């Protein structure tokens, strides 16, 4: 999962240099919906292989980093203190998201 998140950060960063934000966020939402529709319709023995399961977790990590796009672009107008305030806000939001994920398990 974390290796996919690592790759996803660079993936979304490289795409954000040439693609407008609204198109990029729509693309990430389409991928997210595809995961919710495609994965439940797969056969049950599809994830028996370790390689397939690791690949799926890496894709989940990559998709989870696309949520940073929403945080950055939605709060971009509210950053009055510069990059330090932005990094602190993103850190708090991501920490809360991770904590809620741990509590859900």
GROMACS .gro file of N, CA, C and O in nm:
model
  420
    1UNK      N    1   0.083  -0.119   0.000
    1UNK     CA    2   0.000   0.000   0.000
    1UNK      C    3   0.087   0.125   0.000
    1UNK      O    4   0.064   0.218  -0.075
    2UNK      N    5   0.189   0.127   0.086
    2UNK     CA    6   0.272   0.246   0.098
    2UNK      C    7   0.362   0.266  -0.023
    2UNK      O    8   0.393   0.380  -0.059
    3UNK      N    9   0.403   0.158  -0.086
    3UNK     CA   10   0.482   0.175  -0.209
    3UNK      C   11   0.395   0.231  -0.320
    3UNK      O   12   0.440   0.313  -0.400
    4UNK      N   13   0.268   0.189  -0.325
    4UNK     CA   14   0.175   0.248  -0.422
    4UNK      C   15   0.147   0.394  -0.392
    4UNK      O   16   0.135   0.476  -0.484
    5UNK      N   17   0.140   0.428  -0.264
    5UNK     CA   18   0.120   0.568  -0.226
    5UNK      C   19   0.242   0.652  -0.265
    5UNK      O   20   0.228   0.766  -0.310
    6UNK      N   21   0.361   0.594  -0.249
    6UNK     CA   22   0.483   0.664  -0.288
    6UNK      C   23   0.485   0.691  -0.438
    6UNK      O   24   0.513   0.802  -0.483
    7UNK      N   25   0.451   0.590  -0.515
    7UNK     CA   26   0.446   0.606  -0.661
    7UNK      C   27   0.333   0.700  -0.701
    7UNK      O   28   0.348   0.783  -0.790
    8UNK      N   29   0.220   0.690  -0.630
    8UNK     CA   30   0.105   0.774  -0.662
    8UNK      C   31   0.132   0.923  -0.642
    8UNK      O   32   0.082   1.005  -0.718
    9UNK      N   33   0.211   0.956  -0.541
    9UNK     CA   34   0.245   1.098  -0.519
    9UNK      C   35   0.316   1.155  -0.640
    9UNK      O   36   0.282   1.264  -0.688
   10UNK      N   37   0.412   1.083  -0.692
   10UNK     CA   38   0.484   1.131  -0.810
   10UNK      C   39   0.398   1.124  -0.936
   10UNK      O   40   0.409   1.209  -1.024
   11UNK      N   41   0.309   1.025  -0.943
   11UNK     CA   42   0.220   1.011  -1.057
   11UNK      C   43   0.126   1.131  -1.067
   11UNK      O   44   0.115   1.194  -1.172
   12UNK      N   45   0.059   1.163  -0.956
   12UNK     CA   46  -0.036   1.275  -0.959
   12UNK      C   47   0.037   1.409  -0.972
   12UNK      O   48  -0.013   1.502  -1.035
   13UNK      N   49   0.156   1.419  -0.915
   13UNK     CA   50   0.235   1.542  -0.931
   13UNK      C   51   0.274   1.564  -1.077
   13UNK      O   52   0.262   1.675  -1.129
   14UNK      N   53   0.317   1.458  -1.143
   14UNK     CA   54   0.357   1.473  -1.283
   14UNK      C   55   0.236   1.505  -1.371
   14UNK      O   56   0.247   1.584  -1.465
   15UNK      N   57   0.121   1.445  -1.342
   15UNK     CA   58   0.001   1.477  -1.420
   15UNK      C   59  -0.048   1.619  -1.393
   15UNK      O   60  -0.105   1.683  -1.482
   16UNK      N   61  -0.029   1.669  -1.272
   16UNK     CA   62  -0.080   1.801  -1.238
   16UNK      C   63  -0.003   1.913  -1.307
   16UNK      O   64  -0.048   2.026  -1.310
   17UNK      N   65   0.112   1.884  -1.363
   17UNK     CA   66   0.189   1.987  -1.434
   17UNK      C   67   0.130   2.020  -1.570
   17UNK      O   68   0.151   2.129  -1.621
   18UNK      N   69   0.055   1.927  -1.631
   18UNK     CA   70   0.005   1.951  -1.765
   18UNK      C   71  -0.145   1.942  -1.781
   18UNK      O   72  -0.199   1.982  -1.883
   19UNK      N   73  -0.214   1.887  -1.682
   19UNK     CA   74  -0.359   1.868  -1.691
   19UNK      C   75  -0.426   1.967  -1.597
   19UNK      O   76  -0.383   1.983  -1.483
   20UNK      N   77  -0.535   2.031  -1.642
   20UNK     CA   78  -0.606   2.125  -1.554
   20UNK      C   79  -0.661   2.054  -1.430
   20UNK      O   80  -0.695   1.934  -1.435
   21UNK      N   81  -0.672   2.125  -1.318
   21UNK     CA   82  -0.715   2.061  -1.193
   21UNK      C   83  -0.852   1.995  -1.200
   21UNK      O   84  -0.870   1.886  -1.146
   22UNK      N   85  -0.948   2.058  -1.267
   22UNK     CA   86  -1.081   1.999  -1.271
   22UNK      C   87  -1.083   1.868  -1.349
   22UNK      O   88  -1.151   1.773  -1.312
   23UNK      N   89  -1.005   1.858  -1.456
   23UNK     CA   90  -0.997   1.734  -1.534
   23UNK      C   91  -0.924   1.627  -1.453
   23UNK      O   92  -0.964   1.510  -1.452
   24UNK      N   93  -0.820   1.666  -1.383
   24UNK     CA   94  -0.743   1.571  -1.303
   24UNK      C   95  -0.827   1.515  -1.188
   24UNK      O   96  -0.823   1.395  -1.161
   25UNK      N   97  -0.904   1.600  -1.122
   25UNK     CA   98  -0.989   1.551  -1.014
   25UNK      C   99  -1.101   1.463  -1.067
   25UNK      O  100  -1.139   1.365  -1.003
   26UNK      N  101  -1.156   1.495  -1.185
   26UNK     CA  102  -1.257   1.409  -1.245
   26UNK      C  103  -1.199   1.274  -1.282
   26UNK      O  104  -1.264   1.169  -1.264
   27UNK      N  105  -1.075   1.273  -1.331
   27UNK     CA  106  -1.008   1.147  -1.364
   27UNK      C  107  -0.988   1.061  -1.240
   27UNK      O  108  -1.014   0.940  -1.242
   28UNK      N  109  -0.947   1.123  -1.130
   28UNK     CA  110  -0.927   1.045  -1.007
   28UNK      C  111  -1.060   0.992  -0.953
   28UNK      O  112  -1.066   0.881  -0.901
   29UNK      N  113  -1.167   1.069  -0.969
   29UNK     CA  114  -1.299   1.020  -0.926
   29UNK      C  115  -1.346   0.904  -1.013
   29UNK      O  116  -1.406   0.810  -0.963
   30UNK      N  117  -1.319   0.910  -1.144
   30UNK     CA  118  -1.357   0.800  -1.232
   30UNK      C  119  -1.282   0.673  -1.195
   30UNK      O  120  -1.339   0.563  -1.195
   31UNK      N  121  -1.155   0.685  -1.162
   31UNK     CA  122  -1.077   0.568  -1.120
   31UNK      C  123  -1.132   0.513  -0.989
   31UNK      O  124  -1.142   0.392  -0.971
   32UNK      N  125  -1.171   0.602  -0.899
   32UNK     CA  126  -1.227   0.560  -0.771
   32UNK      C  127  -1.358   0.485  -0.790
   32UNK      O  128  -1.380   0.380  -0.728
   33UNK      N  129  -1.446   0.536  -0.875
   33UNK     CA  130  -1.572   0.467  -0.903
   33UNK      C  131  -1.546   0.333  -0.971
   33UNK      O  132  -1.613   0.234  -0.942
   34UNK      N  133  -1.448   0.330  -1.059
   34UNK     CA  134  -1.414   0.205  -1.125
   34UNK      C  135  -1.372   0.098  -1.025
   34UNK      O  136  -1.410  -0.018  -1.036
   35UNK      N  137  -1.295   0.139  -0.923
   35UNK     CA  138  -1.257   0.044  -0.818
   35UNK      C  139  -1.379  -0.009  -0.744
   35UNK      O  140  -1.389  -0.127  -0.715
   36UNK      N  141  -1.473   0.079  -0.712
   36UNK     CA  142  -1.591   0.036  -0.637
   36UNK      C  143  -1.684  -0.051  -0.720
   36UNK      O  144  -1.757  -0.132  -0.665
   37UNK      N  145  -1.684  -0.035  -0.851
   37UNK     CA  146  -1.771  -0.116  -0.937
   37UNK      C  147  -1.702  -0.244  -0.981
   37UNK      O  148  -1.763  -0.350  -0.982
   38UNK      N  149  -1.575  -0.234  -1.015
   38UNK     CA  150  -1.504  -0.348  -1.072
   38UNK      C  151  -1.468  -0.454  -0.969
   38UNK      O  152  -1.487  -0.573  -0.991
   39UNK      N  153  -1.417  -0.413  -0.855
   39UNK     CA  154  -1.366  -0.509  -0.757
   39UNK      C  155  -1.475  -0.602  -0.704
   39UNK      O  156  -1.453  -0.723  -0.696
   40UNK      N  157  -1.594  -0.555  -0.667
   40UNK     CA  158  -1.695  -0.650  -0.620
   40UNK      C  159  -1.744  -0.747  -0.727
   40UNK      O  160  -1.793  -0.856  -0.695
   41UNK      N  161  -1.730  -0.712  -0.854
   41UNK     CA  162  -1.777  -0.801  -0.960
   41UNK      C  163  -1.673  -0.904  -1.004
   41UNK      O  164  -1.701  -0.987  -1.088
   42UNK      N  165  -1.553  -0.899  -0.948
   42UNK     CA  166  -1.449  -0.995  -0.983
   42UNK      C  167  -1.478  -1.131  -0.918
   42UNK      O  168  -1.543  -1.138  -0.813
   43UNK      N  169  -1.431  -1.240  -0.978
   43UNK     CA  170  -1.451  -1.372  -0.916
   43UNK      C  171  -1.379  -1.380  -0.781
   43UNK      O  172  -1.279  -1.313  -0.758
   44UNK      N  173  -1.430  -1.465  -0.693
   44UNK     CA  174  -1.375  -1.473  -0.558
   44UNK      C  175  -1.233  -1.527  -0.554
   44UNK      O  176  -1.155  -1.488  -0.469
   45UNK      N  177  -1.199  -1.615  -0.646
   45UNK     CA  178  -1.064  -1.673  -0.643
   45UNK      C  179  -0.962  -1.584  -0.717
   45UNK      O  180  -0.847  -1.623  -0.733
   46UNK      N  181  -1.003  -1.465  -0.758
   46UNK     CA  182  -0.913  -1.375  -0.830
   46UNK      C  183  -0.798  -1.327  -0.744
   46UNK      O  184  -0.687  -1.310  -0.790
   47UNK      N  185  -0.824  -1.305  -0.615
   47UNK     CA  186  -0.721  -1.253  -0.525
   47UNK      C  187  -0.646  -1.362  -0.450
   47UNK      O  188  -0.579  -1.335  -0.351
   48UNK      N  189  -0.655  -1.487  -0.495
   48UNK     CA  190  -0.582  -1.596  -0.430
   48UNK      C  191  -0.432  -1.585  -0.452
   48UNK      O  192  -0.352  -1.625  -0.368
   49UNK      N  193  -0.393  -1.530  -0.564
   49UNK     CA  194  -0.250  -1.513  -0.593
   49UNK      C  195  -0.194  -1.394  -0.515
   49UNK      O  196  -0.257  -1.289  -0.505
   50UNK      N  197  -0.076  -1.414  -0.458
   50UNK     CA  198  -0.014  -1.305  -0.381
   50UNK      C  199   0.022  -1.186  -0.469
   50UNK      O  200   0.011  -1.072  -0.427
   51UNK      N  201   0.065  -1.213  -0.591
   51UNK     CA  202   0.105  -1.104  -0.681
   51UNK      C  203  -0.014  -1.015  -0.715
   51UNK      O  204  -0.001  -0.892  -0.719
   52UNK      N  205  -0.129  -1.075  -0.739
   52UNK     CA  206  -0.248  -0.997  -0.770
   52UNK      C  207  -0.291  -0.913  -0.650
   52UNK      O  208  -0.327  -0.796  -0.663
   53UNK      N  209  -0.284  -0.972  -0.531
   53UNK     CA  210  -0.322  -0.899  -0.411
   53UNK      C  211  -0.227  -0.782  -0.384
   53UNK      O  212  -0.271  -0.672  -0.350
   54UNK      N  213  -0.097  -0.802  -0.403
   54UNK     CA  214   0.000  -0.694  -0.383
   54UNK      C  215  -0.021  -0.584  -0.487
   54UNK      O  216  -0.015  -0.465  -0.455
   55UNK      N  217  -0.048  -0.622  -0.612
   55UNK     CA  218  -0.075  -0.524  -0.716
   55UNK      C  219  -0.201  -0.442  -0.683
   55UNK      O  220  -0.204  -0.321  -0.701
   56UNK      N  221  -0.304  -0.510  -0.633
   56UNK     CA  222  -0.427  -0.440  -0.596
   56UNK      C  223  -0.401  -0.342  -0.481
   56UNK      O  224  -0.449  -0.228  -0.484
   57UNK      N  225  -0.325  -0.381  -0.381
   57UNK     CA  226  -0.295  -0.291  -0.269
   57UNK      C  227  -0.212  -0.173  -0.315
   57UNK      O  228  -0.228  -0.061  -0.266
   58UNK      N  229  -0.121  -0.196  -0.411
   58UNK     CA  230  -0.042  -0.085  -0.465
   58UNK      C  231  -0.132   0.014  -0.541
   58UNK      O  232  -0.117   0.136  -0.528
   59UNK      N  233  -0.228  -0.038  -0.617
   59UNK     CA  234  -0.322   0.051  -0.685
   59UNK      C  235  -0.409   0.127  -0.587
   59UNK      O  236  -0.442   0.244  -0.609
   60UNK      N  237  -0.447   0.063  -0.477
   60UNK     CA  238  -0.525   0.133  -0.373
   60UNK      C  239  -0.443   0.246  -0.311
   60UNK      O  240  -0.495   0.354  -0.284
   61UNK      N  241  -0.315   0.221  -0.289
   61UNK     CA  242  -0.228   0.326  -0.236
   61UNK      C  243  -0.214   0.441  -0.332
   61UNK      O  244  -0.216   0.558  -0.293
   62UNK      N  245  -0.201   0.409  -0.461
   62UNK     CA  246  -0.190   0.515  -0.561
   62UNK      C  247  -0.319   0.595  -0.568
   62UNK      O  248  -0.316   0.718  -0.579
   63UNK      N  249  -0.432   0.529  -0.562
   63UNK     CA  250  -0.560   0.599  -0.567
   63UNK      C  251  -0.583   0.683  -0.441
   63UNK      O  252  -0.641   0.790  -0.448
   64UNK      N  253  -0.535   0.637  -0.328
   64UNK     CA  254  -0.558   0.713  -0.204
   64UNK      C  255  -0.481   0.844  -0.204
   64UNK      O  256  -0.523   0.941  -0.142
   65UNK      N  257  -0.368   0.850  -0.276
   65UNK     CA  258  -0.293   0.976  -0.282
   65UNK      C  259  -0.363   1.080  -0.368
   65UNK      O  260  -0.333   1.198  -0.355
   66UNK      N  261  -0.457   1.039  -0.452
   66UNK     CA  262  -0.529   1.138  -0.533
   66UNK      C  263  -0.618   1.225  -0.445
   66UNK      O  264  -0.659   1.333  -0.486
   67UNK      N  265  -0.646   1.181  -0.324
   67UNK     CA  266  -0.726   1.264  -0.233
   67UNK      C  267  -0.651   1.388  -0.190
   67UNK      O  268  -0.711   1.488  -0.151
   68UNK      N  269  -0.519   1.384  -0.198
   68UNK     CA  270  -0.440   1.503  -0.167
   68UNK      C  271  -0.468   1.615  -0.267
   68UNK      O  272  -0.456   1.732  -0.233
   69UNK      N  273  -0.508   1.579  -0.390
   69UNK     CA  274  -0.543   1.681  -0.488
   69UNK      C  275  -0.658   1.767  -0.438
   69UNK      O  276  -0.656   1.889  -0.450
   70UNK      N  277  -0.759   1.703  -0.379
   70UNK     CA  278  -0.875   1.777  -0.330
   70UNK      C  279  -0.835   1.865  -0.212
   70UNK      O  280  -0.879   1.980  -0.202
   71UNK      N  281  -0.752   1.813  -0.125
   71UNK     CA  282  -0.710   1.891  -0.008
   71UNK      C  283  -0.632   2.013  -0.052
   71UNK      O  284  -0.657   2.125  -0.006
   72UNK      N  285  -0.540   1.995  -0.144
   72UNK     CA  286  -0.455   2.107  -0.186
   72UNK      C  287  -0.535   2.210  -0.263
   72UNK      O  288  -0.529   2.330  -0.234
   73UNK      N  289  -0.617   2.168  -0.360
   73UNK     CA  290  -0.688   2.265  -0.442
   73UNK      C  291  -0.808   2.325  -0.372
   73UNK      O  292  -0.845   2.438  -0.397
   74UNK      N  293  -0.873   2.252  -0.282
   74UNK     CA  294  -0.987   2.309  -0.211
   74UNK      C  295  -0.945   2.409  -0.105
   74UNK      O  296  -1.017   2.505  -0.078
   75UNK      N  297  -0.830   2.386  -0.042
   75UNK     CA  298  -0.784   2.477   0.063
   75UNK      C  299  -0.677   2.573   0.014
   75UNK      O  300  -0.617   2.643   0.093
   76UNK      N  301  -0.654   2.577  -0.115
   76UNK     CA  302  -0.547   2.660  -0.169
   76UNK      C  303  -0.571   2.808  -0.141
   76UNK      O  304  -0.478   2.883  -0.115
   77UNK      N  305  -0.694   2.851  -0.144
   77UNK     CA  306  -0.725   2.992  -0.120
   77UNK      C  307  -0.713   3.027   0.028
   77UNK      O  308  -0.703   3.144   0.063
   78UNK      N  309  -0.715   2.929   0.116
   78UNK     CA  310  -0.712   2.956   0.259
   78UNK      C  311  -0.572   2.958   0.318
   78UNK      O  312  -0.555   2.983   0.436
   79UNK      N  313  -0.471   2.933   0.238
   79UNK     CA  314  -0.335   2.928   0.289
   79UNK      C  315  -0.279   3.070   0.298
   79UNK      O  316  -0.225   3.123   0.202
   80UNK      N  317  -0.292   3.133   0.413
   80UNK     CA  318  -0.241   3.268   0.429
   80UNK      C  319  -0.102   3.269   0.489
   80UNK      O  320  -0.034   3.370   0.483
   81UNK      N  321  -0.058   3.160   0.548
   81UNK     CA  322   0.070   3.158   0.615
   81UNK      C  323   0.181   3.093   0.535
   81UNK      O  324   0.288   3.068   0.587
   82UNK      N  325   0.155   3.062   0.411
   82UNK     CA  326   0.259   3.004   0.329
   82UNK      C  327   0.259   2.852   0.334
   82UNK      O  328   0.162   2.787   0.376
   83UNK      N  329   0.370   2.795   0.292
   83UNK     CA  330   0.380   2.650   0.280
   83UNK      C  331   0.378   2.579   0.414
   83UNK      O  332   0.328   2.467   0.424
   84UNK      N  333   0.430   2.641   0.519
   84UNK     CA  334   0.432   2.576   0.650
   84UNK      C  335   0.291   2.551   0.701
   84UNK      O  336   0.261   2.444   0.755
   85UNK      N  337   0.204   2.648   0.684
   85UNK     CA  338   0.065   2.632   0.728
   85UNK      C  339  -0.004   2.525   0.643
   85UNK      O  340  -0.078   2.441   0.694
   86UNK      N  341   0.023   2.526   0.513
   86UNK     CA  342  -0.036   2.426   0.423
   86UNK      C  343   0.009   2.285   0.463
   86UNK      O  344  -0.071   2.193   0.470
   87UNK      N  345   0.138   2.269   0.490
   87UNK     CA  346   0.190   2.138   0.527
   87UNK      C  347   0.131   2.092   0.659
   87UNK      O  348   0.098   1.974   0.676
   88UNK      N  349   0.115   2.183   0.753
   88UNK     CA  350   0.055   2.148   0.882
   88UNK      C  351  -0.090   2.103   0.864
   88UNK      O  352  -0.134   2.003   0.922
   89UNK      N  353  -0.167   2.178   0.786
   89UNK     CA  354  -0.308   2.142   0.764
   89UNK      C  355  -0.320   2.008   0.694
   89UNK      O  356  -0.405   1.925   0.731
   90UNK      N  357  -0.240   1.985   0.592
   90UNK     CA  358  -0.246   1.858   0.521
   90UNK      C  359  -0.203   1.744   0.613
   90UNK      O  360  -0.263   1.636   0.613
   91UNK      N  361  -0.103   1.768   0.696
   91UNK     CA  362  -0.059   1.665   0.791
   91UNK      C  363  -0.167   1.629   0.891
   91UNK      O  364  -0.188   1.512   0.921
   92UNK      N  365  -0.238   1.729   0.941
   92UNK     CA  366  -0.346   1.704   1.036
   92UNK      C  367  -0.459   1.626   0.968
   92UNK      O  368  -0.511   1.528   1.023
   93UNK      N  369  -0.496   1.668   0.847
   93UNK     CA  370  -0.604   1.599   0.777
   93UNK      C  371  -0.568   1.455   0.743
   93UNK      O  372  -0.650   1.364   0.761
   94UNK      N  373  -0.447   1.433   0.697
   94UNK     CA  374  -0.405   1.296   0.666
   94UNK      C  375  -0.391   1.210   0.791
   94UNK      O  376  -0.422   1.093   0.791
   95UNK      N  377  -0.346   1.269   0.901
   95UNK     CA  378  -0.336   1.195   1.028
   95UNK      C  379  -0.475   1.155   1.077
   95UNK      O  380  -0.495   1.042   1.124
   96UNK      N  381  -0.570   1.245   1.065
   96UNK     CA  382  -0.707   1.211   1.106
   96UNK      C  383  -0.766   1.103   1.016
   96UNK      O  384  -0.834   1.012   1.065
   97UNK      N  385  -0.738   1.111   0.886
   97UNK     CA  386  -0.789   1.008   0.795
   97UNK      C  387  -0.729   0.872   0.828
   97UNK      O  388  -0.799   0.770   0.829
   98UNK      N  389  -0.602   0.868   0.859
   98UNK     CA  390  -0.537   0.742   0.895
   98UNK      C  391  -0.590   0.689   1.027
   98UNK      O  392  -0.614   0.569   1.042
   99UNK      N  393  -0.611   0.778   1.124
   99UNK     CA  394  -0.664   0.734   1.254
   99UNK      C  395  -0.804   0.676   1.240
   99UNK      O  396  -0.836   0.574   1.301
  100UNK      N  397  -0.886   0.739   1.158
  100UNK     CA  398  -1.022   0.686   1.137
  100UNK      C  399  -1.014   0.552   1.064
  100UNK      O  400  -1.092   0.461   1.092
  101UNK      N  401  -0.919   0.538   0.973
  101UNK     CA  402  -0.901   0.409   0.906
  101UNK      C  403  -0.860   0.299   1.001
  101UNK      O  404  -0.905   0.185   0.990
  102UNK      N  405  -0.773   0.332   1.099
  102UNK     CA  406  -0.735   0.233   1.198
  102UNK      C  407  -0.851   0.197   1.289
  102UNK      O  408  -0.866   0.082   1.329
  103UNK      N  409  -0.933   0.295   1.324
  103UNK     CA  410  -1.047   0.268   1.412
  103UNK      C  411  -1.153   0.184   1.339
  103UNK      O  412  -1.224   0.107   1.402
  104UNK      N  413  -1.161   0.198   1.208
  104UNK     CA  414  -1.260   0.123   1.132
  104UNK      C  415  -1.225  -0.025   1.125
  104UNK      O  416  -1.311  -0.109   1.106
  105UNK      N  417  -1.098  -0.058   1.141
  105UNK     CA  418  -1.056  -0.198   1.135
  105UNK      C  419  -1.080  -0.261   1.266
  105UNK      O  420  -1.142  -0.324   1.320
   0.00000   0.00000   0.00000
